[in-house]
Coordinates of N, CA, C and O in Angstrom, one line a residue:
X1 N 133.4 139.0 40.1 CA 132.7 137.8 39.8 C 131.6 138.0 38.8 O 131.5 137.3 37.8
X2 N 130.7 139.0 39.0 CA 129.7 139.3 38.0 C 128.5 138.3 38.0 O 128.2 137.6 38.9
X3 N 127.8 138.3 36.8 CA 126.6 137.5 36.7 C 127.0 136.1 36.3 O 127.9 135.8 35.6
X4 N 126.2 135.2 36.9 CA 126.2 133.8 36.5 C 124.8 133.3 36.4 O 123.9 133.7 37.1
X5 N 124.6 132.4 35.4 CA 123.3 131.8 35.2 C 123.5 130.3 35.4 O 124.2 129.7 34.6
X6 N 122.9 129.7 36.5 CA 123.2 128.3 36.8 C 121.9 127.5 36.6 O 120.8 128.0 36.9
X7 N 122.1 126.3 36.1 CA 120.9 125.4 36.0 C 120.8 124.9 37.5 O 121.8 124.4 38.1
X8 N 119.6 124.9 38.0 CA 119.3 124.6 39.4 C 119.4 123.1 39.6 O 118.7 122.3 39.0
X9 N 120.4 122.7 40.5 CA 120.5 121.3 40.8 C 120.8 121.1 42.3 O 120.4 120.0 42.8
X10 N 121.4 122.0 42.9 CA 121.8 121.9 44.3 C 120.6 122.3 45.3 O 119.9 123.3 44.9
X11 N 120.5 121.7 46.4 CA 119.4 122.1 47.3 C 119.3 123.5 47.7 O 118.2 124.1 47.7
X12 N 120.5 124.2 48.0 CA 120.4 125.6 48.3 C 119.9 126.5 47.2 O 119.2 127.5 47.3
X13 N 120.3 126.1 46.0 CA 119.8 126.8 44.8 C 118.3 126.6 44.5 O 117.6 127.5 44.2
X14 N 117.9 125.3 44.7 CA 116.4 125.1 44.6 C 115.7 125.9 45.7 O 114.6 126.5 45.3
X15 N 116.2 126.0 46.9 CA 115.5 126.8 47.9 C 115.4 128.3 47.4 O 114.4 128.9 47.6
X16 N 116.5 128.9 46.9 CA 116.5 130.3 46.5 C 115.6 130.4 45.3 O 114.8 131.4 45.2
X17 N 115.6 129.5 44.3 CA 114.8 129.5 43.2 C 113.3 129.6 43.5 O 112.5 130.4 43.1
X18 N 112.9 128.7 44.4 CA 111.5 128.6 44.8 C 111.1 129.8 45.7 O 110.0 130.4 45.5
X19 N 112.0 130.3 46.5 CA 111.7 131.5 47.3 C 111.4 132.7 46.4 O 110.5 133.5 46.7
X20 N 112.2 132.9 45.4 CA 112.1 134.1 44.5 C 110.8 133.9 43.8 O 109.9 134.9 43.7
X21 N 110.5 132.8 43.2 CA 109.3 132.6 42.4 C 108.1 132.7 43.3 O 107.1 133.3 42.9
X22 N 108.1 132.1 44.4 CA 106.9 132.1 45.3 C 106.6 133.6 45.7 O 105.4 134.0 45.6
X23 N 107.6 134.3 46.1 CA 107.4 135.7 46.5 C 106.9 136.6 45.3 O 106.0 137.3 45.4
X24 N 107.7 136.6 44.2 CA 107.5 137.6 43.1 C 106.4 137.2 42.2 O 105.7 138.1 41.7
X25 N 106.2 135.9 41.9 CA 105.2 135.5 40.9 C 103.8 135.1 41.6 O 102.8 135.1 40.9
X26 N 103.8 134.9 42.9 CA 102.6 134.4 43.5 C 102.2 135.4 44.6 O 101.2 136.0 44.5
X27 N 103.0 135.4 45.7 CA 102.5 136.2 46.9 C 102.5 137.7 46.6 O 101.5 138.3 47.0
X28 N 103.4 138.2 45.8 CA 103.3 139.7 45.5 C 102.1 140.0 44.6 O 101.7 141.2 44.6
X29 N 101.5 139.0 44.1 CA 100.3 139.2 43.2 C 99.1 138.7 43.9 O 98.0 138.4 43.3
X30 N 99.2 138.5 45.2 CA 98.0 138.1 46.0 C 97.7 136.6 46.0 O 96.6 136.2 46.4
X31 N 98.5 135.8 45.4 CA 98.3 134.3 45.3 C 99.0 133.6 46.4 O 100.1 133.0 46.2
X32 N 98.5 133.6 47.6 CA 99.1 133.0 48.8 C 98.7 131.5 48.9 O 97.5 131.2 48.7
X33 N 99.7 130.7 49.3 CA 99.4 129.3 49.5 C 99.1 128.4 48.3 O 98.7 127.3 48.5
X34 N 99.4 128.9 47.1 CA 99.2 128.1 45.9 C 100.4 127.6 45.2 O 100.4 126.8 44.3
X35 N 101.6 128.2 45.5 CA 102.8 127.8 44.9 C 103.2 126.4 45.2 O 103.2 126.0 46.4
X36 N 103.5 125.6 44.2 CA 103.9 124.2 44.5 C 105.3 124.0 44.1 O 105.7 123.9 43.0
X37 N 106.2 123.8 45.1 CA 107.6 123.5 44.9 C 107.8 122.2 44.3 O 108.9 121.9 43.7
X38 N 106.8 121.3 44.4 CA 107.0 119.9 43.9 C 106.2 119.7 42.6 O 105.9 118.6 42.3
X39 N 106.0 120.8 41.9 CA 105.3 120.6 40.6 C 106.1 119.6 39.7 O 107.3 119.8 39.5
X40 N 105.5 118.6 39.3 CA 106.2 117.5 38.6 C 107.0 117.9 37.3 O 108.0 117.4 37.0
X41 N 106.4 118.9 36.6 CA 107.1 119.3 35.4 C 108.4 120.0 35.6 O 109.2 120.2 34.7
X42 N 108.6 120.5 36.8 CA 109.8 121.3 37.1 C 111.1 120.5 36.8 O 112.1 121.1 36.6
X43 N 111.0 119.2 36.9 CA 112.3 118.4 36.8 C 112.2 117.5 35.6 O 113.0 116.6 35.5
X44 N 111.4 117.8 34.6 CA 111.3 117.0 33.4 C 112.6 117.2 32.6 O 113.2 118.3 32.7
X45 N 112.9 116.3 31.8 CA 114.2 116.3 31.0 C 114.3 117.5 30.1 O 115.4 118.1 29.9
X46 N 113.2 118.0 29.5 CA 113.2 119.1 28.6 C 113.0 120.5 29.3 O 112.9 121.5 28.6
X47 N 112.9 120.5 30.6 CA 112.7 121.7 31.3 C 113.9 122.1 32.2 O 114.4 121.2 32.9
X48 N 114.4 123.3 32.0 CA 115.7 123.7 32.6 C 115.5 124.9 33.5 O 115.3 126.0 33.0
X49 N 115.4 124.7 34.8 CA 115.3 125.8 35.7 C 116.6 126.5 35.9 O 117.6 125.9 36.1
X50 N 116.6 127.8 35.9 CA 117.8 128.6 36.0 C 117.7 129.6 37.1 O 116.6 130.2 37.4
X51 N 118.8 129.9 37.8 CA 118.9 130.9 38.8 C 120.0 131.9 38.4 O 121.1 131.5 38.1
X52 N 119.6 133.2 38.3 CA 120.5 134.2 38.0 C 121.1 134.7 39.3 O 120.4 135.1 40.2
X53 N 122.5 134.8 39.3 CA 123.2 135.3 40.5 C 124.1 136.4 40.1 O 124.6 136.5 39.0
X54 N 124.2 137.4 41.0 CA 125.2 138.5 40.8 C 126.1 138.4 42.0 O 125.7 138.5 43.1
X55 N 127.4 138.2 41.7 CA 128.4 138.1 42.7 C 128.0 137.0 43.7 O 128.2 137.2 44.9
X56 N 127.4 135.9 43.2 CA 127.0 134.8 44.1 C 125.7 135.0 44.8 O 125.2 134.0 45.4
X57 N 125.0 136.1 44.6 CA 123.8 136.4 45.3 C 122.6 136.1 44.4 O 122.5 136.7 43.3
X58 N 121.7 135.2 44.7 CA 120.5 134.9 43.8 C 119.6 136.1 43.7 O 119.3 136.8 44.7
X59 N 119.2 136.5 42.5 CA 118.3 137.6 42.3 C 117.3 137.4 41.2 O 116.4 138.2 41.0
X60 N 117.3 136.3 40.5 CA 116.3 136.1 39.4 C 116.2 134.6 39.1 O 117.1 133.8 39.4
X61 N 115.1 134.3 38.5 CA 114.8 132.9 38.1 C 114.1 132.9 36.7 O 113.4 133.9 36.3
X62 N 114.2 131.8 36.1 CA 113.3 131.4 34.9 C 113.4 129.9 34.7 O 114.3 129.3 35.3
X63 N 112.6 129.5 33.8 CA 112.7 128.1 33.4 C 112.6 128.1 31.9 O 111.8 128.8 31.3
X64 N 113.5 127.3 31.2 CA 113.5 127.2 29.8 C 113.0 125.8 29.4 O 113.6 124.9 29.8
X65 N 111.8 125.8 28.7 CA 111.3 124.5 28.3 C 111.6 124.4 26.8 O 111.2 125.2 26.0
X66 N 112.4 123.3 26.5 CA 112.9 123.1 25.1 C 112.0 122.1 24.5 O 111.8 121.0 25.0
X67 N 111.5 122.5 23.3 CA 110.5 121.6 22.6 C 111.2 121.0 21.4 O 112.2 121.5 20.9
X68 N 110.7 119.9 20.9 CA 111.3 119.1 19.8 C 111.3 119.9 18.5 O 112.0 119.6 17.5
X69 N 110.4 120.9 18.3 CA 110.2 121.6 17.1 C 111.2 122.8 16.9 O 110.9 123.7 16.1
X70 N 112.3 122.8 17.6 CA 113.3 123.9 17.6 C 112.7 125.2 18.2 O 113.1 126.3 17.8
X71 N 111.8 125.1 19.1 CA 111.3 126.3 19.8 C 111.6 126.0 21.3 O 111.8 124.9 21.7
X72 N 111.5 127.1 22.1 CA 111.6 127.0 23.5 C 110.7 128.0 24.2 O 110.4 129.0 23.6
X73 N 110.4 127.7 25.4 CA 109.5 128.6 26.1 C 110.2 129.2 27.3 O 110.8 128.4 28.1
X74 N 110.2 130.5 27.4 CA 110.8 131.3 28.5 C 109.7 131.4 29.5 O 108.7 132.1 29.3
X75 N 109.8 130.7 30.7 CA 108.8 130.7 31.6 C 109.1 131.3 33.0 O 110.2 131.2 33.5
X76 N 108.0 131.8 33.6 CA 108.1 132.2 35.0 C 109.3 133.0 35.4 O 110.1 132.7 36.3
X77 N 109.5 134.1 34.6 CA 110.6 135.0 34.8 C 110.4 135.8 36.0 O 109.3 136.5 36.1
X78 N 111.3 135.9 36.9 CA 111.2 136.7 38.1 C 112.5 137.3 38.6 O 113.5 136.6 38.6
X79 N 112.5 138.6 38.9 CA 113.6 139.2 39.5 C 113.1 139.7 40.9 O 112.0 140.2 41.0
X80 N 113.9 139.6 41.9 CA 113.5 140.0 43.3 C 113.1 141.5 43.2 O 113.7 142.3 42.5
X81 N 112.1 141.8 44.0 CA 111.5 143.2 44.0 C 112.6 144.3 44.2 O 112.6 145.3 43.6
X82 N 113.5 144.0 45.2 CA 114.5 145.0 45.5 C 115.5 145.2 44.3 O 116.2 146.2 44.3
X83 N 115.6 144.3 43.4 CA 116.5 144.4 42.3 C 115.8 144.7 40.9 O 116.5 144.9 39.9
X84 N 114.5 144.9 40.9 CA 113.8 145.2 39.7 C 114.2 146.6 39.2 O 114.4 147.5 39.9
X85 N 114.2 146.7 37.9 CA 114.4 148.0 37.2 C 115.9 148.4 37.1 O 116.2 149.5 36.9
X86 N 116.8 147.4 37.4 CA 118.2 147.7 37.3 C 119.0 147.0 36.2 O 120.2 146.9 36.2
X87 N 118.2 146.4 35.3 CA 118.8 145.8 34.1 C 119.1 144.3 34.2 O 119.5 143.7 33.3
X88 N 118.8 143.7 35.4 CA 119.0 142.3 35.6 C 118.1 141.4 34.7 O 118.6 140.4 34.2
X89 N 116.9 141.9 34.4 CA 116.0 141.1 33.5 C 116.6 141.0 32.1 O 116.5 140.0 31.5
X90 N 117.2 142.1 31.7 CA 117.8 142.1 30.3 C 119.0 141.1 30.3 O 119.2 140.3 29.4
X91 N 119.8 141.1 31.4 CA 120.9 140.1 31.5 C 120.4 138.7 31.5 O 120.9 137.8 30.7
X92 N 119.4 138.5 32.3 CA 118.8 137.1 32.4 C 118.3 136.7 31.0 O 118.5 135.6 30.6
X93 N 117.5 137.6 30.3 CA 117.0 137.2 29.0 C 118.1 136.9 28.0 O 118.0 135.9 27.3
X94 N 119.2 137.7 28.0 CA 120.3 137.5 27.1 C 120.9 136.1 27.3 O 121.3 135.3 26.4
X95 N 121.1 135.8 28.6 CA 121.8 134.6 29.0 C 120.9 133.4 28.6 O 121.4 132.3 28.2
X96 N 119.6 133.5 28.8 CA 118.7 132.4 28.5 C 118.6 132.2 27.0 O 118.5 131.1 26.5
X97 N 118.6 133.3 26.3 CA 118.6 133.2 24.8 C 119.8 132.4 24.3 O 119.7 131.6 23.4
X98 N 121.0 132.7 24.9 CA 122.2 131.9 24.6 C 122.0 130.4 24.9 O 122.4 129.6 24.1
X99 N 121.4 130.1 26.0 CA 121.1 128.7 26.3 C 120.2 128.1 25.3 O 120.4 126.9 24.9
X100 N 119.1 128.8 25.0 CA 118.1 128.3 24.0 C 118.8 128.0 22.7 O 118.6 126.9 22.1
X101 N 119.7 128.9 22.2 CA 120.4 128.7 21.0 C 121.3 127.4 21.1 O 121.4 126.6 20.1
X102 N 121.9 127.2 22.2 CA 122.8 126.1 22.4 C 122.0 124.8 22.4 O 122.5 123.7 22.0
X103 N 120.7 124.8 22.7 CA 119.8 123.6 22.6 C 119.3 123.5 21.2 O 118.5 122.6 20.9
X104 N 119.6 124.4 20.3 CA 119.2 124.4 18.9 C 117.9 125.1 18.6 O 117.3 125.0 17.5
X105 N 117.4 125.8 19.6 CA 116.1 126.6 19.4 C 116.3 127.8 18.5 O 117.3 128.5 18.5
X106 N 115.3 128.0 17.6 CA 115.4 129.2 16.7 C 114.2 130.2 17.0 O 114.2 131.3 16.5
X107 N 113.3 129.8 17.9 CA 112.2 130.6 18.3 C 112.0 130.5 19.8 O 112.1 129.4 20.4
X108 N 111.8 131.6 20.5 CA 111.4 131.6 21.9 C 110.0 132.1 22.0 O 109.6 133.0 21.3
X109 N 109.2 131.5 22.9 CA 107.9 131.9 23.3 C 107.8 132.3 24.7 O 108.6 131.9 25.5
X110 N 106.9 133.2 25.0 CA 106.7 133.6 26.4 C 105.2 134.0 26.6 O 104.5 134.4 25.7
X111 N 104.7 133.7 27.8 CA 103.4 134.2 28.3 C 103.8 135.4 29.1 O 104.1 135.2 30.3
X112 N 103.7 136.6 28.6 CA 104.2 137.8 29.3 C 103.1 138.4 30.2 O 102.0 138.6 29.7
X113 N 103.4 138.6 31.4 CA 102.5 139.3 32.3 C 102.3 140.7 31.7 O 103.2 141.3 31.1
X114 N 101.1 141.2 31.9 CA 100.7 142.5 31.3 C 101.7 143.6 31.7 O 102.1 144.4 30.9
X115 N 102.2 143.5 32.9 CA 103.2 144.5 33.4 C 104.6 144.4 32.8 O 105.4 145.3 32.9
X116 N 104.8 143.3 32.1 CA 106.1 143.0 31.5 C 106.1 143.2 30.0 O 107.2 143.1 29.3
X117 N 105.0 143.4 29.3 CA 104.9 143.4 27.9 C 105.8 144.5 27.3 O 106.5 144.3 26.3
X118 N 105.9 145.7 27.9 CA 106.8 146.7 27.5 C 108.3 146.3 27.5 O 109.0 146.6 26.5
X119 N 108.7 145.6 28.5 CA 110.0 145.0 28.6 C 110.3 144.1 27.4 O 111.3 144.2 26.7
X120 N 109.4 143.2 27.2 CA 109.6 142.2 26.1 C 109.6 142.9 24.7 O 110.4 142.6 23.9
X121 N 108.7 143.9 24.5 CA 108.7 144.6 23.2 C 110.0 145.4 23.0 O 110.6 145.4 21.9
X122 N 110.6 145.9 24.1 CA 111.8 146.7 24.0 C 113.0 145.8 23.8 O 114.1 146.3 23.3
X123 N 112.9 144.5 24.0 CA 114.0 143.6 23.8 C 113.7 142.6 22.6 O 114.3 141.5 22.6
X124 N 112.9 143.0 21.7 CA 112.8 142.3 20.4 C 111.7 141.3 20.3 O 111.6 140.5 19.3
X125 N 110.8 141.2 21.3 CA 109.7 140.3 21.2 C 108.5 140.9 20.5 O 108.3 142.1 20.5
X126 N 107.6 140.1 19.9 CA 106.4 140.6 19.2 C 105.2 139.7 19.6 O 105.3 138.6 19.9
X127 N 104.1 140.4 19.6 CA 102.8 139.7 19.9 C 102.7 138.5 18.9 O 102.9 138.7 17.7
X128 N 102.3 137.4 19.5 CA 102.1 136.2 18.7 C 101.4 135.2 19.5 O 101.9 134.7 20.5
X129 N 100.2 134.8 19.1 CA 99.4 133.8 19.8 C 100.0 132.4 19.4 O 99.9 132.1 18.2
X130 N 100.6 131.8 20.3 CA 101.3 130.5 20.0 C 100.6 129.3 20.6 O 100.7 128.2 20.1
X131 N 99.8 129.4 21.7 CA 99.1 128.3 22.2 C 98.1 128.9 23.2 O 98.4 129.0 24.4
X132 N 96.9 129.2 22.8 CA 95.9 129.8 23.7 C 95.5 128.9 24.9 O 95.2 129.4 26.0
X133 N 95.8 127.6 24.8 CA 95.5 126.7 25.9 C 96.4 126.9 27.1 O 96.2 126.5 28.2
X134 N 97.5 127.6 26.8 CA 98.5 128.0 27.9 C 98.0 129.0 28.9 O 98.5 129.2 29.9
X135 N 97.0 129.8 28.4 CA 96.5 131.0 29.2 C 95.5 130.6 30.3 O 94.4 131.0 30.3
X136 N 96.0 129.8 31.2 CA 95.2 129.4 32.4 C 96.0 129.6 33.6 O 97.2 129.8 33.6
X137 N 95.4 129.5 34.8 CA 96.1 129.6 36.0 C 96.7 131.0 36.1 O 96.1 132.0 35.9
X138 N 98.0 131.0 36.5 CA 98.7 132.3 36.7 C 98.9 133.0 35.3 O 99.2 134.2 35.3
X139 N 98.7 132.3 34.2 CA 98.9 132.9 32.9 C 97.6 133.5 32.3 O 97.6 134.0 31.2
X140 N 96.5 133.4 33.0 CA 95.2 133.9 32.5 C 95.3 135.2 31.9 O 94.7 135.4 30.8
X141 N 95.9 136.2 32.5 CA 95.9 137.6 32.0 C 97.2 137.9 31.2 O 97.5 139.0 30.9
X142 N 97.9 136.9 30.8 CA 99.2 137.1 30.0 C 98.9 137.3 28.6 O 97.9 137.0 28.0
X143 N 99.9 137.9 27.9 CA 99.9 138.1 26.5 C 101.0 137.2 25.9 O 102.2 137.3 26.3
X144 N 100.6 136.5 24.9 CA 101.6 135.6 24.3 C 102.4 136.4 23.3 O 102.0 137.2 22.5
X145 N 103.8 136.0 23.3 CA 104.7 136.7 22.4 C 105.8 135.7 21.9 O 105.9 134.6 22.5
X146 N 106.5 136.1 20.9 CA 107.6 135.3 20.4 C 108.8 136.1 20.0 O 108.6 137.3 19.7
X147 N 109.9 135.5 20.0 CA 111.2 136.1 19.5 C 111.9 135.2 18.7 O 112.2 134.0 19.1
X148 N 112.3 135.6 17.5 CA 113.1 134.7 16.6 C 114.6 134.9 17.0 O 115.1 136.0 17.2
X149 N 115.3 133.8 17.1 CA 116.7 133.8 17.6 C 117.6 133.8 16.4 O 117.3 133.3 15.3

């Protein structure tokens, strides 16, 4: 069966998507009780939540925000703790880059967590301040980067 990247639409997939994000991006970083499953932007037309599965088992998430200027934002990337360091993040990134190209994007942006900057650099991303106003909330300590597609 292998890897699949699905756009989240089904209730069980939403549940897995939120569970991974809540645990890995919030609670594992000491941010308990602040994750909002009902964030209004999560279901906007230009925002595409994805769940990475391996042999049908959810193990990663991201959201791709597609902008009108032929750019897209790779957001809230998370791989379950038990699966980190096994290459799943690279697979997720490659699959999302394909989706971004399919939407017509030629540039990807990310607010990279300090612990993930090395990963992004190793996969072709470069430091680039693209919107300092983004660096609030959970992105406060992030480094902005971009990748040309």
